[in-house]
Amino acid sequence: MSTRSNTGNTSNTSTPSTTSHPSTTPALRTPKWRRRRSSAERRPRFAIAVTAVFFALLYLPVGVVVLFSFNSQKSLTVFEDFSLRWYTAFLHDDVILDSLGMSLRVSLVAMAGSLVLGVALALGLVRSRSRLGSFAGLVMLVPLITPEIVTGVAAMLLFKGLGVTLSTTTVMLAEITFSISYVTVILRSRIAALNPEVEEAAMDLGATRRQALRLVTLPALLPSILASAVLIFALVLDDFVLAYFTTGVDPQPLSVRIYSAIRFGVQPTINAVGTLMLAGSVGLIVLALAMPRLFGRRGGLDLLSGK
């Protein structure tokens, strides 16, 4: 009995000693889930390279335009020295200044007209419960997906058919018609998110329907209205296709004037005009992002999305 017990104890004590020996211990390996996680956390070099090439192709031409707008010489290939020569030439060019003034007038009128009609149309589409309202909502999306050249040719044929002479008025009418869809789409989502009980409570307290709309609904829509205004102003100011087909002989919008000028060779003054337009667009974006602070909001992108 004692012999068997000693033998069993000897075997039991010898087993852990052999397994714990450094020469027989297997190497520790990293778990598969950790290796997958480390590989996923690595920087995607290919994606970074593609992104860098994309931004280079997108912004390098713009940077070249801005750089050569400060060139002291007329050359568009060799930069010699910094100068404001072409900005001074732009300020003394009456033709381009007239075109710039026309573009600003068209942008302001199109912004105001599209806002008034777009707000009214968005309210009607959201609160209309008939099939006609749903169909009209689908029709409002057509100008957003239709090629702009089709809209421009259609507007020109309409004015020609009605015997209307192409002028600044025709450009304003065409831009207002084209911009209504943008305002309506932005405001529809915001109006649908409003609580109708707030307006009903205002009417229960003695306000008429118009007063409830003016004092309750429109202030709630003000951030989205301002976002639409900034968007429409920027779109109309830079628009070329629709303005090209609906403008008259003189004065022409700035985009059409620039196109007419570069057909006979690019002048350094055009670089100065493009730089100023770029600065104006960036200023509008900064203004749009800063607007939410006036309404107690944190994110500026919510204003551009109409939230």
Coordinates of C-alpha atoms in Angstrom, one line a residue:
M1 CA 0.0 0.0 0.0
S2 CA 2.8 2.4 0.9
T3 CA 4.7 1.6 -2.3
R4 CA 1.8 2.4 -4.5
S5 CA 1.1 5.7 -2.7
N6 CA 4.7 6.8 -3.0
T7 CA 4.8 6.0 -6.7
G8 CA 1.6 8.0 -7.3
N9 CA 3.0 11.0 -5.4
T10 CA 6.2 10.8 -7.4
S11 CA 4.3 10.9 -10.7
N12 CA 2.2 13.7 -9.6
T13 CA 5.1 15.9 -8.6
S14 CA 7.1 15.2 -11.7
T15 CA 4.5 16.2 -14.2
P16 CA 4.3 20.0 -13.3
S17 CA 8.1 20.2 -13.2
T18 CA 8.5 19.0 -16.8
T19 CA 5.7 21.2 -18.1
S20 CA 7.1 24.3 -16.4
H21 CA 10.5 23.9 -17.9
P22 CA 11.4 26.9 -20.1
S23 CA 12.6 24.6 -22.9
T24 CA 9.2 22.9 -23.2
T25 CA 6.9 26.0 -22.7
P26 CA 5.2 27.0 -25.9
A27 CA 5.6 30.6 -27.1
L28 CA 2.9 33.1 -26.3
R29 CA 0.9 34.1 -29.4
T30 CA -1.2 37.3 -30.0
P31 CA -4.9 36.5 -30.2
K32 CA -6.5 36.8 -33.6
W33 CA -8.9 39.5 -32.5
R34 CA -6.0 41.7 -31.3
R35 CA -4.2 41.3 -34.6
R36 CA -7.3 42.2 -36.6
R37 CA -7.8 45.3 -34.4
S38 CA -4.2 46.4 -34.8
S39 CA -4.4 46.0 -38.6
A40 CA -7.7 47.9 -38.6
E41 CA -6.2 50.8 -36.6
R42 CA -3.4 51.3 -39.1
R43 CA -3.7 54.3 -41.3
P44 CA -5.1 53.5 -44.7
R45 CA -2.2 54.9 -46.8
F46 CA -3.9 54.3 -50.1
A47 CA -7.1 56.2 -49.1
I48 CA -4.9 59.0 -47.7
A49 CA -3.0 59.2 -51.0
V50 CA -6.2 59.2 -53.1
T51 CA -7.7 62.0 -50.9
A52 CA -4.5 64.1 -51.2
V53 CA -4.5 63.7 -55.0
F54 CA -8.2 64.6 -55.1
F55 CA -7.8 67.8 -53.1
A56 CA -4.7 68.7 -55.1
L57 CA -6.5 68.5 -58.4
L58 CA -9.5 70.4 -56.9
Y59 CA -7.7 73.3 -55.3
L60 CA -4.4 73.7 -57.1
P61 CA -6.0 75.4 -60.1
V62 CA -7.8 77.8 -57.7
G63 CA -4.6 78.5 -55.9
V64 CA -2.9 79.3 -59.3
V65 CA -5.6 81.8 -60.1
V66 CA -5.3 83.4 -56.7
L67 CA -1.5 83.5 -57.0
F68 CA -1.4 85.1 -60.5
S69 CA -4.0 87.6 -59.6
F70 CA -1.2 89.3 -57.5
N71 CA 1.4 89.0 -60.3
S72 CA 3.0 92.3 -61.3
Q73 CA 3.4 91.3 -64.9
K74 CA 0.8 90.3 -67.5
S75 CA 2.2 86.8 -67.8
L76 CA 0.1 83.9 -66.8
T77 CA 3.0 81.4 -66.6
V78 CA 5.8 83.3 -64.9
F79 CA 5.3 84.9 -61.5
E80 CA 7.6 87.9 -61.0
D81 CA 6.5 89.9 -58.0
F82 CA 3.5 90.6 -55.8
S83 CA 1.3 93.5 -56.9
L84 CA -2.3 94.8 -56.7
R85 CA -2.1 96.0 -60.3
W86 CA -4.9 93.8 -61.6
Y87 CA -7.2 94.6 -58.7
T88 CA -6.8 98.3 -59.5
A89 CA -7.5 97.5 -63.2
F90 CA -10.7 95.7 -62.1
L91 CA -11.9 98.6 -60.0
H92 CA -11.4 100.9 -63.1
D93 CA -13.1 98.6 -65.6
D94 CA -16.6 100.0 -66.0
V95 CA -17.8 97.0 -68.1
I96 CA -16.9 94.4 -65.5
L97 CA -18.2 96.6 -62.7
D98 CA -21.5 96.9 -64.5
S99 CA -21.7 93.2 -64.9
L100 CA -20.9 92.7 -61.2
G101 CA -23.6 95.1 -60.2
M102 CA -26.1 93.3 -62.4
S103 CA -25.1 89.9 -60.9
L104 CA -25.6 91.3 -57.4
R105 CA -29.0 92.8 -58.3
V106 CA -30.1 89.5 -59.9
S107 CA -28.9 87.5 -56.9
L108 CA -30.8 89.7 -54.4
V109 CA -34.0 89.8 -56.3
A110 CA -33.9 86.0 -56.9
M111 CA -33.1 85.4 -53.3
A112 CA -36.1 87.5 -52.1
G113 CA -38.5 86.2 -54.7
S114 CA -37.7 82.6 -54.2
L115 CA -37.9 82.9 -50.4
V116 CA -41.4 84.4 -50.5
L117 CA -42.7 81.9 -53.0
G118 CA -40.7 79.0 -51.5
V119 CA -41.9 79.5 -48.0
A120 CA -45.5 79.8 -49.1
L121 CA -45.2 76.7 -51.3
A122 CA -43.5 74.7 -48.5
L123 CA -46.3 75.5 -46.0
G124 CA -48.9 74.6 -48.5
L125 CA -47.3 71.3 -49.5
V126 CA -46.8 70.2 -45.9
R127 CA -50.3 71.1 -44.7
S128 CA -52.1 69.9 -47.8
R129 CA -53.5 66.4 -47.2
S130 CA -54.8 65.9 -50.8
R131 CA -53.2 63.8 -53.5
L132 CA -52.6 67.0 -55.5
G133 CA -50.3 68.2 -52.7
S134 CA -48.3 65.0 -52.8
F135 CA -48.0 65.1 -56.6
A136 CA -46.9 68.8 -56.4
G137 CA -44.2 67.8 -53.9
L138 CA -42.8 65.3 -56.3
V139 CA -42.9 67.8 -59.2
M140 CA -40.8 70.2 -57.1
L141 CA -38.0 67.7 -57.1
V142 CA -37.8 67.7 -60.9
P143 CA -35.8 71.0 -61.3
L144 CA -33.2 69.6 -58.9
I145 CA -32.4 66.6 -61.1
T146 CA -33.0 68.2 -64.5
P147 CA -29.8 69.3 -66.3
E148 CA -29.6 73.0 -66.0
I149 CA -29.0 73.4 -69.8
V150 CA -32.4 72.0 -70.4
T151 CA -33.9 74.5 -68.0
G152 CA -32.0 77.3 -69.7
V153 CA -33.1 76.4 -73.2
A154 CA -36.7 75.9 -72.0
A155 CA -36.7 79.4 -70.4
M156 CA -35.2 81.0 -73.5
L157 CA -37.8 79.3 -75.8
L158 CA -40.6 80.4 -73.4
F159 CA -39.5 84.0 -73.5
K160 CA -39.1 84.0 -77.2
G161 CA -42.5 82.4 -77.7
L162 CA -44.1 85.1 -75.6
G163 CA -42.3 87.8 -77.5
V164 CA -40.4 89.0 -74.4
T165 CA -37.0 90.6 -75.1
L166 CA -34.2 89.0 -73.2
S167 CA -32.9 91.4 -70.5
T168 CA -32.1 91.7 -66.9
T169 CA -35.8 91.0 -66.1
T170 CA -35.8 87.7 -67.9
V171 CA -32.7 86.6 -66.0
M172 CA -34.4 87.5 -62.7
L173 CA -37.5 85.6 -63.6
A174 CA -35.6 82.5 -64.7
E175 CA -33.4 82.5 -61.6
I176 CA -36.4 82.9 -59.3
T177 CA -38.2 80.0 -61.0
F178 CA -35.1 77.8 -60.7
S179 CA -34.4 78.6 -57.1
I180 CA -37.9 78.0 -55.7
S181 CA -37.2 74.2 -55.5
Y182 CA -34.2 74.6 -53.3
V183 CA -36.1 76.8 -50.8
T184 CA -39.1 74.4 -50.8
V185 CA -37.0 71.3 -50.2
I186 CA -35.0 72.9 -47.4
L187 CA -38.1 74.3 -45.6
R188 CA -40.4 71.2 -46.0
S189 CA -38.4 69.1 -43.6
R190 CA -38.3 71.9 -41.0
I191 CA -42.0 72.6 -41.3
A192 CA -42.8 68.9 -41.0
A193 CA -40.8 68.8 -37.8
L194 CA -42.7 71.7 -36.1
N195 CA -45.3 70.9 -33.5
P196 CA -48.7 72.1 -34.9
E197 CA -50.0 72.3 -31.3
V198 CA -47.8 75.4 -30.7
E199 CA -49.6 77.3 -33.5
E200 CA -53.0 76.0 -32.3
A201 CA -52.2 77.2 -28.8
A202 CA -51.5 80.7 -30.1
M203 CA -54.8 80.7 -31.8
D204 CA -56.5 79.5 -28.6
L205 CA -55.0 82.5 -26.8
G206 CA -56.7 84.9 -29.3
A207 CA -54.3 85.1 -32.2
T208 CA -55.6 84.9 -35.7
R209 CA -54.2 82.4 -38.2
R210 CA -52.1 85.1 -39.8
Q211 CA -50.8 86.3 -36.5
A212 CA -49.9 82.7 -35.4
L213 CA -48.1 82.3 -38.7
R214 CA -46.2 85.6 -38.4
L215 CA -45.4 85.4 -34.6
V216 CA -44.9 81.7 -34.1
T217 CA -44.3 79.7 -37.3
L218 CA -42.0 82.1 -39.2
P219 CA -39.7 82.8 -36.2
A220 CA -39.3 79.0 -35.8
L221 CA -38.4 78.8 -39.5
L222 CA -36.0 81.7 -39.4
P223 CA -32.7 79.6 -39.3
S224 CA -33.8 77.5 -42.2
I225 CA -34.9 80.7 -44.1
L226 CA -31.6 82.3 -43.6
A227 CA -29.8 79.1 -44.7
S228 CA -31.9 79.1 -47.9
A229 CA -31.1 82.8 -48.5
V230 CA -27.4 82.2 -48.3
L231 CA -27.6 79.2 -50.6
I232 CA -29.7 80.9 -53.2
F233 CA -27.6 84.0 -53.2
A234 CA -24.4 82.0 -53.8
L235 CA -26.0 79.8 -56.4
V236 CA -27.4 82.7 -58.5
L237 CA -24.2 84.8 -58.2
D238 CA -22.1 81.9 -59.7
D239 CA -24.7 80.7 -62.1
F240 CA -23.7 80.7 -65.8
V241 CA -25.9 78.3 -67.8
L242 CA -29.3 79.8 -67.0
A243 CA -27.9 83.3 -67.2
Y244 CA -26.3 82.7 -70.5
F245 CA -29.5 81.6 -72.2
T246 CA -31.8 84.3 -70.7
T247 CA -29.6 87.4 -70.7
G248 CA -29.7 90.2 -73.2
V249 CA -26.9 92.0 -75.0
D250 CA -25.9 94.5 -72.3
P251 CA -25.4 94.5 -69.4
Q252 CA -24.5 90.9 -68.9
P253 CA -24.1 89.0 -65.6
L254 CA -20.6 88.7 -64.4
S255 CA -20.3 84.9 -65.2
V256 CA -21.4 85.5 -68.8
R257 CA -19.0 88.5 -69.1
I258 CA -16.1 86.4 -67.9
Y259 CA -16.9 83.7 -70.4
S260 CA -17.1 86.3 -73.2
A261 CA -13.7 87.7 -72.1
I262 CA -11.8 84.5 -72.0
R263 CA -12.9 83.5 -75.5
F264 CA -10.3 86.0 -76.7
G265 CA -7.6 85.1 -74.2
V266 CA -7.4 85.0 -70.4
Q267 CA -6.6 88.4 -69.0
P268 CA -5.0 88.8 -65.5
T269 CA -8.0 90.9 -64.5
I270 CA -10.1 87.8 -64.7
N271 CA -7.9 86.2 -62.1
A272 CA -8.6 89.2 -59.8
V273 CA -12.3 88.9 -60.4
G274 CA -12.2 85.2 -59.7
T275 CA -10.3 85.7 -56.5
L276 CA -12.8 88.3 -55.3
M277 CA -15.7 85.9 -56.1
L278 CA -13.9 83.1 -54.2
A279 CA -13.4 85.4 -51.2
G280 CA -17.1 86.4 -51.3
S281 CA -18.2 82.7 -51.4
V282 CA -15.9 81.9 -48.4
G283 CA -17.4 84.9 -46.6
L284 CA -20.9 83.6 -47.2
I285 CA -20.0 80.2 -45.8
V286 CA -18.4 81.7 -42.7
L287 CA -21.5 83.9 -42.2
A288 CA -23.7 80.8 -42.5
L289 CA -21.6 78.9 -40.0
A290 CA -21.6 81.8 -37.6
M291 CA -25.4 82.4 -37.7
P292 CA -26.4 79.6 -35.3
R293 CA -24.7 81.5 -32.4
L294 CA -27.4 84.2 -32.9
F295 CA -30.0 81.6 -32.2
G296 CA -28.3 79.8 -29.3
R297 CA -27.1 76.8 -31.3
R298 CA -23.7 75.1 -31.2
G299 CA -23.3 73.6 -34.7
G300 CA -23.1 75.7 -37.8
L301 CA -23.7 72.8 -40.1
D302 CA -27.2 72.4 -38.8
L303 CA -28.1 75.8 -40.2
L304 CA -26.9 74.8 -43.7
S305 CA -28.9 71.5 -43.5
G306 CA -32.0 73.4 -42.4
K307 CA -32.3 71.7 -39.0

